[in-house]
């Protein structure tokens, strides 16, 4: 495991693609996101790529890098909307960026889907490898669901290159809250409602059954 260049290093043969597209993604995300989110997103790429190797999946590393690095862009003021889920905002930001670089529509759709579904448990693992691996990287870095699937040497190398803050668990929850608190309705039916409930004592969750009962249908 060796450092290769600024913002990239190699661990078990995994590194950030040495391409113009990847370098432009790195520059944009580093300049747009907080250091917390930038390093988190970088780790997500490595965890996802390592998971792909573990699972024997074939995947485009540029597309995985794009999905990992843009997955939280919807939390930033530059790309967050007032009405869409933050996941969709991030997916849209990636779509616009990739379209401006003349990436093919099928590849853009794959990255869009990977970002849009990265907080939707139970579905991504059954989809395209890039979709599955962005979620796998997020679940490792935020939730630690597959912590034991990585060696201590792998974990130490990735965190050394892209450090976790001393209070990363609380810091990332706060970052989620800061990015979505102005649009609580977008958390209906998804995990970010837990963030608002944790941070805002006045937050009231939407209720699926209440929506059914309050609809205009008779009976």
XYZ file of C-alpha atoms in Angstrom:
219
model
C 0.000 0.000 0.000
C 1.758 3.098 -1.218
C 0.909 6.721 -1.747
C 0.770 7.427 -5.482
C 0.055 11.152 -5.863
C -1.900 13.970 -4.305
C -5.304 12.655 -3.189
C -4.607 9.146 -4.459
C -2.887 6.045 -3.197
C -2.963 2.341 -3.925
C -4.428 -0.308 -1.634
C -4.698 -3.879 -2.905
C -4.431 -2.594 -6.456
C -7.223 -0.055 -5.994
C -6.545 3.595 -6.733
C -8.347 6.600 -8.165
C -8.344 6.397 -11.979
C -5.537 8.478 -13.468
C -7.754 10.215 -16.008
C -8.715 13.758 -16.839
C -12.318 13.070 -15.846
C -11.331 11.760 -12.416
C -9.006 14.703 -11.818
C -11.769 17.155 -12.733
C -14.165 15.376 -10.384
C -11.616 15.555 -7.565
C -11.046 19.261 -8.109
C -14.742 20.112 -8.261
C -15.730 18.110 -5.186
C -12.754 19.305 -3.145
C -13.634 22.904 -3.988
C -17.360 22.468 -3.277
C -17.677 20.180 -0.279
C -16.351 20.547 3.247
C -13.207 18.554 4.069
C -15.438 16.225 6.102
C -17.580 15.325 3.085
C -14.674 15.296 0.629
C -12.694 12.763 2.652
C -15.835 10.748 3.395
C -16.647 10.568 -0.320
C -13.072 9.580 -1.151
C -13.218 6.750 1.382
C -16.539 5.630 -0.067
C -14.792 5.134 -3.416
C -12.069 2.987 -1.889
C -14.453 0.898 0.203
C -16.686 0.386 -2.836
C -13.809 -0.553 -5.142
C -12.363 -2.946 -2.563
C -15.810 -4.500 -2.112
C -16.014 -4.953 -5.868
C -12.733 -6.859 -5.831
C -13.915 -8.974 -2.917
C -17.127 -9.846 -4.786
C -15.456 -10.443 -8.124
C -17.500 -7.730 -9.849
C -16.542 -6.050 -13.096
C -17.099 -2.305 -12.936
C -15.927 0.945 -14.487
C -13.764 2.688 -11.885
C -14.369 6.134 -13.377
C -18.122 5.703 -13.000
C -17.720 4.364 -9.471
C -15.515 7.343 -8.632
C -18.098 9.748 -10.038
C -20.881 8.112 -8.020
C -18.875 8.063 -4.809
C -17.610 11.620 -5.080
C -20.949 13.183 -6.042
C -23.131 11.145 -3.696
C -23.296 13.870 -1.005
C -23.116 16.935 -3.254
C -26.814 17.475 -2.625
C -25.948 18.459 0.952
C -23.994 21.501 -0.251
C -25.514 24.973 -0.740
C -24.212 24.984 -4.304
C -26.238 21.940 -5.329
C -29.025 21.553 -2.771
C -32.559 22.399 -3.867
C -35.531 23.441 -1.756
C -37.782 20.600 -2.839
C -35.878 17.478 -3.945
C -34.347 14.759 -1.804
C -30.662 15.512 -1.322
C -29.830 12.244 -3.076
C -31.608 13.468 -6.199
C -29.830 16.818 -5.989
C -26.482 15.033 -5.914
C -27.505 12.734 -8.761
C -28.555 15.748 -10.823
C -25.250 17.490 -10.141
C -23.366 14.412 -11.340
C -25.610 14.125 -14.398
C -24.984 17.727 -15.398
C -21.232 17.411 -14.852
C -20.922 14.171 -16.834
C -23.150 15.464 -19.619
C -20.899 18.518 -19.967
C -17.987 16.106 -20.485
C -19.935 14.215 -23.171
C -20.167 10.989 -21.205
C -22.659 8.529 -22.726
C -26.244 8.617 -21.510
C -26.228 5.003 -20.320
C -23.226 5.709 -18.106
C -24.813 8.918 -16.837
C -27.976 6.994 -15.964
C -25.930 4.429 -14.039
C -24.200 7.099 -11.949
C -27.480 8.963 -11.409
C -29.147 5.811 -10.132
C -26.201 4.923 -7.897
C -26.397 8.288 -6.155
C -30.179 8.489 -5.999
C -30.452 5.054 -4.342
C -27.485 5.172 -1.983
C -29.700 5.597 1.101
C -32.311 3.048 0.002
C -31.422 -0.257 1.700
C -32.174 -3.590 0.087
C -32.289 -2.542 -3.566
C -28.849 -1.376 -4.840
C -27.118 -4.722 -4.239
C -29.368 -6.283 -6.870
C -28.512 -3.713 -9.533
C -25.596 -2.662 -11.744
C -22.206 -3.102 -9.984
C -21.615 0.672 -9.821
C -25.009 1.148 -8.158
C -24.299 -1.671 -5.723
C -20.782 -0.519 -4.882
C -21.560 3.138 -4.185
C -24.047 1.955 -1.575
C -21.556 -0.622 -0.277
C -18.991 2.134 0.221
C -21.463 4.381 2.014
C -22.656 1.570 4.266
C -19.074 0.776 5.229
C -17.986 4.344 5.937
C -21.106 5.635 7.698
C -22.710 2.547 9.191
C -19.777 0.146 9.445
C -22.000 -2.698 8.249
C -19.139 -4.543 6.542
C -16.313 -3.378 8.807
C -15.075 -6.937 9.400
C -14.886 -7.619 5.655
C -11.848 -5.330 5.356
C -8.477 -6.090 6.874
C -7.017 -3.834 9.542
C -4.278 -2.873 7.066
C -6.871 -1.822 4.473
C -8.852 0.209 6.977
C -5.755 1.927 8.325
C -4.433 2.776 4.845
C -7.688 4.326 3.636
C -8.236 6.331 6.815
C -4.620 7.485 6.839
C -4.999 8.926 3.339
C -8.495 10.320 3.941
C -8.851 10.828 7.701
C -12.011 10.507 9.719
C -12.537 13.338 12.182
C -12.259 12.430 15.862
C -16.044 12.672 16.174
C -16.919 11.556 12.688
C -20.113 9.771 13.696
C -21.594 12.912 15.195
C -20.020 15.163 12.566
C -21.579 13.279 9.658
C -24.992 13.249 11.333
C -24.680 17.015 11.777
C -23.672 17.405 8.120
C -26.735 15.444 7.059
C -28.930 17.631 9.241
C -27.429 20.871 7.988
C -28.048 19.786 4.412
C -31.697 18.755 4.790
C -33.183 20.708 7.706
C -34.716 23.311 5.390
C -36.753 20.676 3.495
C -38.094 18.158 6.020
C -40.830 16.911 3.696
C -38.184 15.325 1.466
C -37.345 12.829 4.223
C -40.764 11.150 4.131
C -40.233 7.404 3.911
C -36.428 7.469 4.001
C -33.618 7.202 6.533
C -32.958 10.927 6.749
C -36.150 11.307 8.783
C -34.129 9.678 11.586
C -31.594 12.507 11.331
C -34.257 15.194 11.714
C -35.876 13.310 14.589
C -32.485 13.096 16.312
C -31.612 16.774 15.886
C -34.961 18.599 15.964
C -37.319 17.982 18.919
C -40.136 19.676 16.974
C -39.849 17.493 13.887
C -42.923 15.402 13.157
C -42.512 12.468 10.823
C -44.833 11.922 7.908
C -46.898 8.782 8.384
C -47.658 6.452 5.495
C -50.873 5.159 7.040
C -52.082 8.691 7.756
C -51.548 9.630 4.114
C -53.647 6.645 3.020
C -56.462 7.505 5.434
C -56.442 11.188 4.504
C -56.632 10.616 0.751
C -59.646 11.710 -1.314
C -60.697 8.124 -1.925
C -63.851 6.828 -0.254
C -63.705 3.667 1.796
